[in-house]
C-alpha cells in the first residue's frame, strides 16, 4: 500500500504542479478556459495559486498526513467546481478535468487508506 500511496501522491502533485505553473506564467490556455467559462481573467492567477497549494499540500502530506488529506480533498472540490463550470456554459470537453479529478480522488483515497 505504501508504494501506491507514494506513486499516486507524486503523480497527482506533479499534474497539479504543472497546471499551476501554466496558470501562473500567464499561458494562453488558462486564459482561454476562463473566457470560455465566462470567468474574469483576474481569477486565473488565483486558480493557479490554489493548484500550487494543492500540489505542495500533497507533498507536505508525507510529513503531516492530515495536510495531505486536506490538500487532496481541496483538489477534489476544485475539480468538481471546474467540471460544474464547464457544464454551466454547455461545454462537453470534460476529459481533462475528469482526469485531474480522478487523480485527486485517487490521492485522497490512498492517503486515507494508508494513514487511517
XYZ file of C-alpha atoms in Angstrom:
116
model
C 0.000 0.000 0.000
C 2.899 2.332 0.708
C 4.105 2.169 -2.913
C 0.633 3.023 -4.215
C 0.344 5.911 -1.742
C 3.695 7.388 -2.771
C 3.155 6.869 -6.510
C -0.365 8.268 -6.685
C 0.511 11.220 -4.455
C 3.560 12.157 -6.516
C 1.691 11.798 -9.824
C -1.180 13.964 -8.546
C 1.271 16.528 -7.197
C 3.188 16.697 -10.480
C -0.019 17.012 -12.551
C -1.309 19.842 -10.397
C 2.093 21.492 -10.145
C 2.418 21.633 -13.922
C -1.109 23.021 -14.205
C -0.292 25.621 -11.531
C 2.794 26.786 -13.416
C 0.742 27.046 -16.611
C -1.782 29.247 -14.821
C 0.828 31.363 -13.055
C 3.076 32.151 -16.039
C 0.183 33.654 -17.982
C -0.098 30.971 -20.646
C -2.918 31.472 -23.155
C -4.695 28.172 -22.419
C -5.912 29.062 -18.903
C -6.986 32.486 -20.164
C -8.983 30.886 -22.977
C -10.550 28.497 -20.477
C -11.534 31.404 -18.218
C -13.060 33.216 -21.190
C -14.970 30.118 -22.265
C -16.332 29.637 -18.731
C -17.131 33.356 -18.503
C -14.815 33.869 -15.548
C -12.802 37.054 -15.058
C -9.196 36.689 -16.189
C -8.162 38.084 -12.820
C -9.153 34.686 -11.377
C -6.520 32.813 -13.410
C -3.576 33.539 -11.055
C -5.765 32.793 -8.033
C -6.786 29.461 -9.500
C -3.118 28.775 -10.204
C -2.276 29.501 -6.571
C -4.967 27.035 -5.465
C -3.455 24.381 -7.715
C 0.033 25.155 -6.398
C -1.180 24.972 -2.802
C -2.837 21.630 -3.512
C 0.294 20.288 -5.157
C 2.542 21.359 -2.293
C -0.015 20.166 0.255
C 0.030 16.689 -1.246
C 3.792 16.568 -0.815
C 3.573 18.007 2.699
C 1.268 15.088 3.459
C 4.288 12.808 3.510
C 5.329 14.619 6.695
C 1.906 15.596 8.090
C -0.703 13.148 6.770
C -3.653 15.389 7.675
C -2.286 18.154 5.446
C -2.081 15.730 2.522
C -5.639 14.545 3.067
C -6.919 18.111 3.272
C -4.976 19.096 0.150
C -6.411 16.138 -1.770
C -9.922 16.984 -0.561
C -9.395 20.589 -1.642
C -8.292 19.464 -5.089
C -11.353 17.222 -5.371
C -13.555 20.229 -4.625
C -11.578 22.385 -7.069
C -12.078 19.948 -9.939
C -15.722 19.283 -9.122
C -16.148 23.054 -9.385
C -14.245 23.081 -12.678
C -16.490 20.397 -14.133
C -19.574 22.287 -12.955
C -18.214 25.447 -14.588
C -17.819 23.548 -17.873
C -21.339 22.162 -17.692
C -22.742 25.583 -16.760
C -21.651 27.031 -20.096
C -22.606 23.935 -22.092
C -19.065 22.703 -22.690
C -18.708 18.983 -23.177
C -14.899 18.975 -23.070
C -14.744 17.232 -19.724
C -11.973 14.672 -20.202
C -9.110 16.835 -18.938
C -10.991 17.912 -15.835
C -12.164 14.360 -15.236
C -8.574 13.065 -15.358
C -7.441 15.681 -12.852
C -10.468 14.917 -10.666
C -9.684 11.201 -10.820
C -6.080 11.787 -9.712
C -7.257 13.981 -6.833
C -9.812 11.352 -5.752
C -7.144 8.650 -6.011
C -4.721 10.738 -3.932
C -7.391 11.260 -1.289
C -8.289 7.564 -1.304
C -4.724 6.277 -0.947
C -3.930 8.869 1.716
C -6.929 7.876 3.810
C -6.384 4.167 3.181
C -2.717 4.273 4.139
C -2.942 6.550 7.180
C -6.329 5.743 8.663
